[in-house]
Amino acid sequence: MMITDIEGGAVLQALGLSALTENVYRTLLAEPDWGVDRIAADLHVSEAATREALDELLELTLLRPATESHTPRVVSPEVGLTRLLAHNQTQLLFRQQQLESTRTAIAALSAEYIDRRPDDEMVLRLDSLEAVRDRLEELAATATEECLSLMRGGAVRPDSIQAGKHPNQVALERGVVIRSIFQDSFRNDPDTLRYARWLADLGGLTRTVPLLPIRLVIVDRRIALVPTDPSDGRRGALELHGEALIQPLCALFDELWRSGADFGQPTLRDDQDLTGSERALLQLLGHGHTDQSAARKLGLSLRTVRRMMQDLMQRLGAESRFQAGAEAVRKDWL
């Protein structure tokens, strides 16, 4: 494989190489006998920076260390980059498995503790939407550090927006950090978009992701509220206390926050020119979801989902859903 076959720097940086380290690696592939001074001169950088890049290549096993009989030797892309890609794929799979395990733990913990009240754990039932709103206002008034929330679904109901404004404003004015994660589809709803902008203007932090597993509020990492019925948040909520219940929910929020895009950023596309929503749609359909259920999970209209799928099929050159799935796998879209 020639070095000219490697696509732009962003690809190699995704494998863990800095921009300078990639340039040093490319230089060594072209001129394997060059020393530090010549590489530095060619790249117009300092020798110290060049040595740091060489150390990074050694750590990534793209450069073999010097021995008594040999100077350091560069590892070919076929061997080094392929091995590095496999390592990154393994790490990604592990993180995905962690997230899925967390989601499973949430469901298991909720089911296990609904009817149990151990001394050191507690679950309280809030039987109506009014009771939930009253409790959220109390928690906002007594929070000392942060309030975290997952806003599953696309549009937020106008009455929910209005009910949440005062508690959020009170908490922010008291110095409490508010971090909210919406689904990408909330941008299609003017009321929800205005609410997110209002929250941001007051100092609230907002990110978006294509999919959210549940609606969730966490206060000071010690109290959490989850819907009694995930399909209908107006039927009340469970208030959870205790480390065993709260820690998995905090881990879920933190993982989603790390993967989210800051509010206000334009829609980002990945190396396959896919948006997060497009990739999520392919994954949902690959797991057997219909257009209708995928639309519900993404918080999008059925018409929008079908239009997205038609566009994806055209880009994949596919005439059927099955062929689109096979092509998506072949092209490393999934």
PDB file of C-alpha atoms in Angstrom, residues 74-305:
ATOM      1  CA  VAL A  74       9.268   2.361  10.453  1.00  0.00           C
ATOM      2  CA  VAL A  75       6.422  -0.182  10.341  1.00  0.00           C
ATOM      3  CA  SER A  76       4.477  -0.398   7.081  1.00  0.00           C
ATOM      4  CA  PRO A  77       0.870   0.866   6.929  1.00  0.00           C
ATOM      5  CA  GLU A  78      -0.356  -2.634   6.056  1.00  0.00           C
ATOM      6  CA  VAL A  79       0.934  -3.932   9.389  1.00  0.00           C
ATOM      7  CA  GLY A  80       1.046  -0.942  11.722  1.00  0.00           C
ATOM      8  CA  LEU A  81      -2.130   0.947  10.800  1.00  0.00           C
ATOM      9  CA  THR A  82      -4.171  -2.228  10.391  1.00  0.00           C
ATOM     10  CA  ARG A  83      -3.109  -3.374  13.861  1.00  0.00           C
ATOM     11  CA  LEU A  84      -3.863   0.082  15.288  1.00  0.00           C
ATOM     12  CA  LEU A  85      -7.285   0.119  13.632  1.00  0.00           C
ATOM     13  CA  ALA A  86      -8.105  -3.282  15.107  1.00  0.00           C
ATOM     14  CA  HIS A  87      -7.090  -2.033  18.556  1.00  0.00           C
ATOM     15  CA  ASN A  88      -9.324   1.023  18.212  1.00  0.00           C
ATOM     16  CA  GLN A  89     -12.229  -1.112  17.023  1.00  0.00           C
ATOM     17  CA  THR A  90     -11.824  -3.353  20.061  1.00  0.00           C
ATOM     18  CA  GLN A  91     -11.874  -0.335  22.369  1.00  0.00           C
ATOM     19  CA  LEU A  92     -14.960   1.056  20.646  1.00  0.00           C
ATOM     20  CA  LEU A  93     -16.749  -2.268  20.946  1.00  0.00           C
ATOM     21  CA  PHE A  94     -15.864  -2.421  24.641  1.00  0.00           C
ATOM     22  CA  ARG A  95     -17.298   1.067  25.259  1.00  0.00           C
ATOM     23  CA  GLN A  96     -20.470   0.151  23.359  1.00  0.00           C
ATOM     24  CA  GLN A  97     -20.811  -2.974  25.474  1.00  0.00           C
ATOM     25  CA  GLN A  98     -20.350  -0.887  28.625  1.00  0.00           C
ATOM     26  CA  LEU A  99     -23.149   1.439  27.548  1.00  0.00           C
ATOM     27  CA  GLU A 100     -25.469  -1.433  26.735  1.00  0.00           C
ATOM     28  CA  SER A 101     -24.666  -3.026  30.103  1.00  0.00           C
ATOM     29  CA  THR A 102     -25.529   0.240  31.819  1.00  0.00           C
ATOM     30  CA  ARG A 103     -28.859   0.425  30.023  1.00  0.00           C
ATOM     31  CA  THR A 104     -29.630  -3.148  31.013  1.00  0.00           C
ATOM     32  CA  ALA A 105     -28.680  -2.372  34.611  1.00  0.00           C
ATOM     33  CA  ILE A 106     -31.102   0.568  34.656  1.00  0.00           C
ATOM     34  CA  ALA A 107     -34.011  -1.624  33.611  1.00  0.00           C
ATOM     35  CA  ALA A 108     -33.035  -4.367  36.051  1.00  0.00           C
ATOM     36  CA  LEU A 109     -32.607  -1.969  38.964  1.00  0.00           C
ATOM     37  CA  SER A 110     -35.902  -0.235  38.272  1.00  0.00           C
ATOM     38  CA  ALA A 111     -37.767  -3.552  38.164  1.00  0.00           C
ATOM     39  CA  GLU A 112     -36.005  -4.954  41.219  1.00  0.00           C
ATOM     40  CA  TYR A 113     -36.498  -2.005  43.501  1.00  0.00           C
ATOM     41  CA  ILE A 114     -40.004  -0.837  42.657  1.00  0.00           C
ATOM     42  CA  ASP A 115     -41.564  -3.003  45.379  1.00  0.00           C
ATOM     43  CA  ARG A 116     -38.593  -3.148  47.772  1.00  0.00           C
ATOM     44  CA  ARG A 117     -37.626  -0.637  50.436  1.00  0.00           C
ATOM     45  CA  PRO A 118     -34.302  -1.642  52.029  1.00  0.00           C
ATOM     46  CA  ASP A 119     -33.028   0.626  54.781  1.00  0.00           C
ATOM     47  CA  ASP A 120     -30.180   2.026  52.671  1.00  0.00           C
ATOM     48  CA  GLU A 121     -32.109   2.241  49.387  1.00  0.00           C
ATOM     49  CA  MET A 122     -35.431   3.871  48.658  1.00  0.00           C
ATOM     50  CA  VAL A 123     -37.891   4.234  45.791  1.00  0.00           C
ATOM     51  CA  LEU A 124     -40.792   6.631  46.080  1.00  0.00           C
ATOM     52  CA  ARG A 125     -43.717   6.730  43.675  1.00  0.00           C
ATOM     53  CA  LEU A 126     -44.994  10.049  42.348  1.00  0.00           C
ATOM     54  CA  ASP A 127     -48.407   9.151  40.964  1.00  0.00           C
ATOM     55  CA  SER A 128     -49.220  12.166  38.794  1.00  0.00           C
ATOM     56  CA  LEU A 129     -47.621  14.743  36.536  1.00  0.00           C
ATOM     57  CA  GLU A 130     -48.486  17.451  39.065  1.00  0.00           C
ATOM     58  CA  ALA A 131     -46.694  15.546  41.818  1.00  0.00           C
ATOM     59  CA  VAL A 132     -43.641  15.190  39.576  1.00  0.00           C
ATOM     60  CA  ARG A 133     -43.574  18.911  38.800  1.00  0.00           C
ATOM     61  CA  ASP A 134     -43.953  19.849  42.456  1.00  0.00           C
ATOM     62  CA  ARG A 135     -41.086  17.535  43.393  1.00  0.00           C
ATOM     63  CA  LEU A 136     -38.856  18.884  40.617  1.00  0.00           C
ATOM     64  CA  GLU A 137     -39.451  22.417  41.890  1.00  0.00           C
ATOM     65  CA  GLU A 138     -38.474  21.336  45.411  1.00  0.00           C
ATOM     66  CA  LEU A 139     -35.337  19.626  44.155  1.00  0.00           C
ATOM     67  CA  ALA A 140     -34.340  22.653  42.066  1.00  0.00           C
ATOM     68  CA  ALA A 141     -34.693  24.845  45.144  1.00  0.00           C
ATOM     69  CA  THR A 142     -32.556  22.567  47.309  1.00  0.00           C
ATOM     70  CA  ALA A 143     -29.922  21.409  44.780  1.00  0.00           C
ATOM     71  CA  THR A 144     -26.400  22.427  45.720  1.00  0.00           C
ATOM     72  CA  GLU A 145     -24.228  21.306  42.798  1.00  0.00           C
ATOM     73  CA  GLU A 146     -25.848  20.161  39.562  1.00  0.00           C
ATOM     74  CA  CYS A 147     -29.024  19.042  37.845  1.00  0.00           C
ATOM     75  CA  LEU A 148     -28.715  16.600  34.936  1.00  0.00           C
ATOM     76  CA  SER A 149     -31.496  15.634  32.559  1.00  0.00           C
ATOM     77  CA  LEU A 150     -32.140  13.440  29.526  1.00  0.00           C
ATOM     78  CA  MET A 151     -34.932  14.911  27.382  1.00  0.00           C
ATOM     79  CA  ARG A 152     -36.029  11.904  25.371  1.00  0.00           C
ATOM     80  CA  GLY A 153     -38.168  12.500  22.307  1.00  0.00           C
ATOM     81  CA  GLY A 154     -38.258  15.379  19.869  1.00  0.00           C
ATOM     82  CA  ALA A 155     -40.573  18.202  20.905  1.00  0.00           C
ATOM     83  CA  VAL A 156     -41.140  19.059  24.569  1.00  0.00           C
ATOM     84  CA  ARG A 157     -44.761  19.853  25.416  1.00  0.00           C
ATOM     85  CA  PRO A 158     -45.440  23.589  25.903  1.00  0.00           C
ATOM     86  CA  ASP A 159     -46.880  23.021  29.380  1.00  0.00           C
ATOM     87  CA  SER A 160     -43.735  21.079  30.377  1.00  0.00           C
ATOM     88  CA  ILE A 161     -41.558  23.901  29.069  1.00  0.00           C
ATOM     89  CA  GLN A 162     -43.474  26.473  31.059  1.00  0.00           C
ATOM     90  CA  ALA A 163     -43.443  24.344  34.213  1.00  0.00           C
ATOM     91  CA  GLY A 164     -39.676  23.843  33.975  1.00  0.00           C
ATOM     92  CA  LYS A 165     -38.651  27.451  33.402  1.00  0.00           C
ATOM     93  CA  HIS A 166     -39.024  28.794  36.933  1.00  0.00           C
ATOM     94  CA  PRO A 167     -37.223  25.921  38.748  1.00  0.00           C
ATOM     95  CA  ASN A 168     -34.366  26.023  36.252  1.00  0.00           C
ATOM     96  CA  GLN A 169     -33.988  29.770  36.544  1.00  0.00           C
ATOM     97  CA  VAL A 170     -33.983  29.604  40.346  1.00  0.00           C
ATOM     98  CA  ALA A 171     -31.332  26.858  40.320  1.00  0.00           C
ATOM     99  CA  LEU A 172     -29.089  28.685  37.842  1.00  0.00           C
ATOM    100  CA  GLU A 173     -29.312  31.918  39.808  1.00  0.00           C
ATOM    101  CA  ARG A 174     -28.115  29.993  42.866  1.00  0.00           C
ATOM    102  CA  GLY A 175     -25.043  28.758  40.973  1.00  0.00           C
ATOM    103  CA  VAL A 176     -26.274  25.230  40.312  1.00  0.00           C
ATOM    104  CA  VAL A 177     -24.924  23.716  37.098  1.00  0.00           C
ATOM    105  CA  ILE A 178     -27.657  22.537  34.738  1.00  0.00           C
ATOM    106  CA  ARG A 179     -26.730  20.114  31.973  1.00  0.00           C
ATOM    107  CA  SER A 180     -29.387  18.821  29.579  1.00  0.00           C
ATOM    108  CA  ILE A 181     -29.184  16.322  26.730  1.00  0.00           C
ATOM    109  CA  PHE A 182     -31.835  16.525  24.011  1.00  0.00           C
ATOM    110  CA  GLN A 183     -32.352  14.330  20.987  1.00  0.00           C
ATOM    111  CA  ASP A 184     -31.159  15.851  17.717  1.00  0.00           C
ATOM    112  CA  SER A 185     -34.735  15.982  16.482  1.00  0.00           C
ATOM    113  CA  PHE A 186     -35.670  18.699  19.019  1.00  0.00           C
ATOM    114  CA  ARG A 187     -34.284  21.210  16.505  1.00  0.00           C
ATOM    115  CA  ASN A 188     -37.371  20.567  14.375  1.00  0.00           C
ATOM    116  CA  ASP A 189     -39.676  22.000  17.058  1.00  0.00           C
ATOM    117  CA  PRO A 190     -39.685  25.828  17.425  1.00  0.00           C
ATOM    118  CA  ASP A 191     -40.940  25.828  21.044  1.00  0.00           C
ATOM    119  CA  THR A 192     -38.312  23.343  22.230  1.00  0.00           C
ATOM    120  CA  LEU A 193     -35.616  25.187  20.309  1.00  0.00           C
ATOM    121  CA  ARG A 194     -36.593  28.487  21.948  1.00  0.00           C
ATOM    122  CA  TYR A 195     -36.519  26.823  25.360  1.00  0.00           C
ATOM    123  CA  ALA A 196     -33.012  25.431  24.752  1.00  0.00           C
ATOM    124  CA  ARG A 197     -31.814  28.885  23.683  1.00  0.00           C
ATOM    125  CA  TRP A 198     -33.412  30.469  26.739  1.00  0.00           C
ATOM    126  CA  LEU A 199     -31.712  27.917  28.982  1.00  0.00           C
ATOM    127  CA  ALA A 200     -28.360  28.514  27.258  1.00  0.00           C
ATOM    128  CA  ASP A 201     -28.697  32.288  27.665  1.00  0.00           C
ATOM    129  CA  LEU A 202     -29.085  31.778  31.427  1.00  0.00           C
ATOM    130  CA  GLY A 203     -25.958  29.616  31.579  1.00  0.00           C
ATOM    131  CA  GLY A 204     -27.429  26.143  31.157  1.00  0.00           C
ATOM    132  CA  LEU A 205     -25.378  23.643  29.149  1.00  0.00           C
ATOM    133  CA  THR A 206     -27.051  21.634  26.407  1.00  0.00           C
ATOM    134  CA  ARG A 207     -25.879  18.846  24.128  1.00  0.00           C
ATOM    135  CA  THR A 208     -27.688  16.655  21.641  1.00  0.00           C
ATOM    136  CA  VAL A 209     -27.471  12.996  20.614  1.00  0.00           C
ATOM    137  CA  PRO A 210     -29.486  11.026  18.033  1.00  0.00           C
ATOM    138  CA  LEU A 211     -31.016   8.593  20.546  1.00  0.00           C
ATOM    139  CA  LEU A 212     -31.848   8.630  24.241  1.00  0.00           C
ATOM    140  CA  PRO A 213     -32.925   5.466  26.093  1.00  0.00           C
ATOM    141  CA  ILE A 214     -35.084   7.082  28.801  1.00  0.00           C
ATOM    142  CA  ARG A 215     -36.251  10.388  30.252  1.00  0.00           C
ATOM    143  CA  LEU A 216     -34.247  11.148  33.360  1.00  0.00           C
ATOM    144  CA  VAL A 217     -33.494  13.842  35.940  1.00  0.00           C
ATOM    145  CA  ILE A 218     -30.587  13.544  38.404  1.00  0.00           C
ATOM    146  CA  VAL A 219     -30.034  16.037  41.216  1.00  0.00           C
ATOM    147  CA  ASP A 220     -26.641  16.306  42.938  1.00  0.00           C
ATOM    148  CA  ARG A 221     -25.929  12.704  41.887  1.00  0.00           C
ATOM    149  CA  ARG A 222     -27.959  11.468  44.847  1.00  0.00           C
ATOM    150  CA  ILE A 223     -31.608  11.633  43.701  1.00  0.00           C
ATOM    151  CA  ALA A 224     -33.045  10.608  40.340  1.00  0.00           C
ATOM    152  CA  LEU A 225     -36.485  10.696  38.742  1.00  0.00           C
ATOM    153  CA  VAL A 226     -37.467   8.263  35.978  1.00  0.00           C
ATOM    154  CA  PRO A 227     -40.931   7.854  34.399  1.00  0.00           C
ATOM    155  CA  THR A 228     -43.188   5.168  35.781  1.00  0.00           C
ATOM    156  CA  ASP A 229     -44.258   4.493  32.188  1.00  0.00           C
ATOM    157  CA  PRO A 230     -41.429   5.259  29.707  1.00  0.00           C
ATOM    158  CA  SER A 231     -43.970   5.693  26.897  1.00  0.00           C
ATOM    159  CA  ASP A 232     -46.003   8.291  28.818  1.00  0.00           C
ATOM    160  CA  GLY A 233     -44.230  10.663  31.186  1.00  0.00           C
ATOM    161  CA  ARG A 234     -47.548  12.161  32.287  1.00  0.00           C
ATOM    162  CA  ARG A 235     -48.346   9.043  34.334  1.00  0.00           C
ATOM    163  CA  GLY A 236     -45.917   9.897  37.099  1.00  0.00           C
ATOM    164  CA  ALA A 237     -42.395   8.949  38.063  1.00  0.00           C
ATOM    165  CA  LEU A 238     -40.234   6.971  40.440  1.00  0.00           C
ATOM    166  CA  GLU A 239     -37.933   8.907  42.748  1.00  0.00           C
ATOM    167  CA  LEU A 240     -34.769   6.890  43.338  1.00  0.00           C
ATOM    168  CA  HIS A 241     -32.305   7.208  46.218  1.00  0.00           C
ATOM    169  CA  GLY A 242     -29.200   5.232  47.101  1.00  0.00           C
ATOM    170  CA  GLU A 243     -25.825   4.708  45.496  1.00  0.00           C
ATOM    171  CA  ALA A 244     -26.691   1.372  43.880  1.00  0.00           C
ATOM    172  CA  LEU A 245     -29.547   2.981  41.977  1.00  0.00           C
ATOM    173  CA  ILE A 246     -28.022   6.354  41.173  1.00  0.00           C
ATOM    174  CA  GLN A 247     -24.504   5.406  40.026  1.00  0.00           C
ATOM    175  CA  PRO A 248     -25.580   3.515  36.866  1.00  0.00           C
ATOM    176  CA  LEU A 249     -27.815   6.430  35.871  1.00  0.00           C
ATOM    177  CA  CYS A 250     -24.971   8.901  36.363  1.00  0.00           C
ATOM    178  CA  ALA A 251     -22.697   6.677  34.287  1.00  0.00           C
ATOM    179  CA  LEU A 252     -25.281   6.605  31.515  1.00  0.00           C
ATOM    180  CA  PHE A 253     -25.604  10.406  31.548  1.00  0.00           C
ATOM    181  CA  ASP A 254     -21.836  10.929  31.556  1.00  0.00           C
ATOM    182  CA  GLU A 255     -21.356   8.584  28.600  1.00  0.00           C
ATOM    183  CA  LEU A 256     -24.073  10.301  26.578  1.00  0.00           C
ATOM    184  CA  TRP A 257     -22.682  13.726  27.483  1.00  0.00           C
ATOM    185  CA  ARG A 258     -19.236  12.745  26.219  1.00  0.00           C
ATOM    186  CA  SER A 259     -20.678  11.594  22.907  1.00  0.00           C
ATOM    187  CA  GLY A 260     -23.035  14.564  22.442  1.00  0.00           C
ATOM    188  CA  ALA A 261     -22.653  17.694  20.316  1.00  0.00           C
ATOM    189  CA  ASP A 262     -22.828  21.109  21.961  1.00  0.00           C
ATOM    190  CA  PHE A 263     -26.021  23.041  21.323  1.00  0.00           C
ATOM    191  CA  GLY A 264     -25.511  25.594  18.561  1.00  0.00           C
ATOM    192  CA  GLN A 265     -23.064  23.480  16.570  1.00  0.00           C
ATOM    193  CA  PRO A 266     -24.052  22.690  12.976  1.00  0.00           C
ATOM    194  CA  THR A 267     -25.023  19.115  12.233  1.00  0.00           C
ATOM    195  CA  LEU A 268     -21.794  17.145  12.085  1.00  0.00           C
ATOM    196  CA  ARG A 269     -21.008  14.350   9.638  1.00  0.00           C
ATOM    197  CA  ASP A 270     -18.574  11.512  10.252  1.00  0.00           C
ATOM    198  CA  ASP A 271     -15.967   9.957   7.974  1.00  0.00           C
ATOM    199  CA  GLN A 272     -18.716   8.224   5.972  1.00  0.00           C
ATOM    200  CA  ASP A 273     -20.578  11.553   5.544  1.00  0.00           C
ATOM    201  CA  LEU A 274     -23.317  10.333   7.897  1.00  0.00           C
ATOM    202  CA  THR A 275     -25.093  12.452  10.479  1.00  0.00           C
ATOM    203  CA  GLY A 276     -25.675  10.946  13.908  1.00  0.00           C
ATOM    204  CA  SER A 277     -29.384  10.532  13.123  1.00  0.00           C
ATOM    205  CA  GLU A 278     -28.640   8.740   9.847  1.00  0.00           C
ATOM    206  CA  ARG A 279     -26.278   6.304  11.533  1.00  0.00           C
ATOM    207  CA  ALA A 280     -28.775   5.741  14.362  1.00  0.00           C
ATOM    208  CA  LEU A 281     -31.526   5.037  11.810  1.00  0.00           C
ATOM    209  CA  LEU A 282     -29.385   2.418  10.070  1.00  0.00           C
ATOM    210  CA  GLN A 283     -28.614   0.775  13.413  1.00  0.00           C
ATOM    211  CA  LEU A 284     -32.285   0.724  14.446  1.00  0.00           C
ATOM    212  CA  LEU A 285     -33.401  -0.790  11.147  1.00  0.00           C
ATOM    213  CA  GLY A 286     -30.545  -3.283  11.400  1.00  0.00           C
ATOM    214  CA  HIS A 287     -31.941  -4.366  14.769  1.00  0.00           C
ATOM    215  CA  GLY A 288     -35.352  -5.036  13.238  1.00  0.00           C
ATOM    216  CA  HIS A 289     -37.211  -1.804  13.985  1.00  0.00           C
ATOM    217  CA  THR A 290     -39.885  -0.692  11.560  1.00  0.00           C
ATOM    218  CA  ASP A 291     -39.996   2.827  10.153  1.00  0.00           C
ATOM    219  CA  GLN A 292     -42.686   3.650  12.719  1.00  0.00           C
ATOM    220  CA  SER A 293     -40.753   2.450  15.767  1.00  0.00           C
ATOM    221  CA  ALA A 294     -37.531   4.032  14.488  1.00  0.00           C
ATOM    222  CA  ALA A 295     -39.376   7.336  14.073  1.00  0.00           C
ATOM    223  CA  ARG A 296     -40.630   7.159  17.672  1.00  0.00           C
ATOM    224  CA  LYS A 297     -37.172   6.438  19.045  1.00  0.00           C
ATOM    225  CA  LEU A 298     -35.543   9.202  17.001  1.00  0.00           C
ATOM    226  CA  GLY A 299     -38.296  11.698  17.839  1.00  0.00           C
ATOM    227  CA  LEU A 300     -38.912  12.255  14.124  1.00  0.00           C
ATOM    228  CA  SER A 301     -41.982  12.065  11.939  1.00  0.00           C
ATOM    229  CA  LEU A 302     -42.591   8.913   9.926  1.00  0.00           C
ATOM    230  CA  ARG A 303     -42.335  10.990   6.758  1.00  0.00           C
ATOM    231  CA  THR A 304     -38.902  12.310   7.769  1.00  0.00           C
ATOM    232  CA  VAL A 305     -37.608   8.829   8.573  1.00  0.00           C
TER     233      VAL A 305
END
